Coordinates of C-alpha atoms in Angstrom, one line a residue:
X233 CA 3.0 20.9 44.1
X234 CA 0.1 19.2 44.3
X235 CA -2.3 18.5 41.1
X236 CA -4.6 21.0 41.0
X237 CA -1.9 23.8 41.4
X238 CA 0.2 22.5 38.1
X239 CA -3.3 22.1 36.6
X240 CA -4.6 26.1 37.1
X241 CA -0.6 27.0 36.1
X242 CA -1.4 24.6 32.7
X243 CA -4.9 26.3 32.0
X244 CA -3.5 30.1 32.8
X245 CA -0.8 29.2 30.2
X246 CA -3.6 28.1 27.5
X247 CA -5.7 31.6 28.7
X248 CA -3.0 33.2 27.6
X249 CA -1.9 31.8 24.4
X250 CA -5.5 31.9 23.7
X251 CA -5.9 35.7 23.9
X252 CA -2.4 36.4 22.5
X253 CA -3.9 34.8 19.4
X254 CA -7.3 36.9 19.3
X255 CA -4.8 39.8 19.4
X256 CA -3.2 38.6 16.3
X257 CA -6.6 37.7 14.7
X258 CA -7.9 41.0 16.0
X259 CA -4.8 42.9 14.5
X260 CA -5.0 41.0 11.0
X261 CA -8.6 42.0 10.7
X262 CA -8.1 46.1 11.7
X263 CA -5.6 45.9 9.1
X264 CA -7.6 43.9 6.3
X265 CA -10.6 46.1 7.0
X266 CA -8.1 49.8 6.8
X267 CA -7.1 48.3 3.7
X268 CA -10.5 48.2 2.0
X269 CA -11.5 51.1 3.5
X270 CA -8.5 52.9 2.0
X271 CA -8.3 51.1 -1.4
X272 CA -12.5 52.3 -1.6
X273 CA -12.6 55.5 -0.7
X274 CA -9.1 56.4 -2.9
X275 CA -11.0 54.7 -5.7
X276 CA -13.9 57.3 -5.3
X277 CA -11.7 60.5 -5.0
X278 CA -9.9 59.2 -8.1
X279 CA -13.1 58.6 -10.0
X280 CA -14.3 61.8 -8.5
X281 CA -11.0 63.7 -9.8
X282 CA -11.9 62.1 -13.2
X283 CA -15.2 63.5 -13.7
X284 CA -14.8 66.9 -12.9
X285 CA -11.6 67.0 -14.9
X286 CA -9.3 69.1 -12.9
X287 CA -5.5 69.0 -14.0
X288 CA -4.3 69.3 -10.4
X289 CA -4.3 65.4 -9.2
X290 CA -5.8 66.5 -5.3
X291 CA -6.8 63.0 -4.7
X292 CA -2.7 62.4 -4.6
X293 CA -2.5 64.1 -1.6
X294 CA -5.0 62.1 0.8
X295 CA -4.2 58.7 -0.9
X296 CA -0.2 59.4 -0.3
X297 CA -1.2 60.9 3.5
X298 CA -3.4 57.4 3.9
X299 CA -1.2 55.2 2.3
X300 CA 1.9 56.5 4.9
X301 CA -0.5 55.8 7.9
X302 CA -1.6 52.3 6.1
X303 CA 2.3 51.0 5.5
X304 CA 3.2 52.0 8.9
X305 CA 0.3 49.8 10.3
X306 CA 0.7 47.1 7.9
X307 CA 4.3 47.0 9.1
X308 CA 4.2 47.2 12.4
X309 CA 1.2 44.4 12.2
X310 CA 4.1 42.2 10.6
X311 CA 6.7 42.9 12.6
X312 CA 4.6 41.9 16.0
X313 CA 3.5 38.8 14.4
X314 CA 7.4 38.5 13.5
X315 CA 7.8 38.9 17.4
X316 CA 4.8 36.4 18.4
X317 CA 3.3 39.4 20.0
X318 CA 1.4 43.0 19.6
X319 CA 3.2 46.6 20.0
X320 CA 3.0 47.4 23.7
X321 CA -0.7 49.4 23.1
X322 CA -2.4 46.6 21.6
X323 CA -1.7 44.8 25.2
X324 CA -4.6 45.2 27.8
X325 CA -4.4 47.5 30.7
X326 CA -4.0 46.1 34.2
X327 CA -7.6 47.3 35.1
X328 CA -9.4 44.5 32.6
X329 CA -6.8 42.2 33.7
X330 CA -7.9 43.0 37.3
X331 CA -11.5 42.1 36.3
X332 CA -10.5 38.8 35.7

């Protein structure tokens, strides 16, 4: 094996440590910005439900609805990071790797 062969095999391993670590970042920062979305708009409908003074809490059913969807990304966010890796969508499809 000459040089320049272990040299391309060295920099293809550091291209793809590289971009199975803007996955993670990428992955962090989805979740971060879900959970301010969520914890903002909840806040509103809860406001909301206080000044119009209902008795029915409906704001209970979208923030429990949301808050399902945001625990199941949260976890499955730690759990890949657990792994050192994404859930199989969050890898890219052959055709951008082909572009490469």
């Amino acid at each position: 094996m000459d040089k320049w062969k272990a040299f391309d095999l060295i920099r293809a391993g550091w291209e793809e440590e590289r971009e199975r670590g803007r996955r993670r970042l990428r992955a962090r920062h989805d979740l971060g910005t879900d959970a301010l979305a969520f914890l903002m708009v909840n806040a509103a409908l809860w406001l909301l439900w206080v000044a119009i003074g209902t008795a029915y809490p409906w704001p209970a059913w979208i923030t429990s609805v949301w808050g399902v969807w945001l625990s199941i990304h949260a976890w499955r966010y730690l759990i890949g990071n657990r792994r050192g890796d994404q859930s199989p969508q969050d890898e890219p499809s052959d055709s951008i790797h082909a572009q490469h």
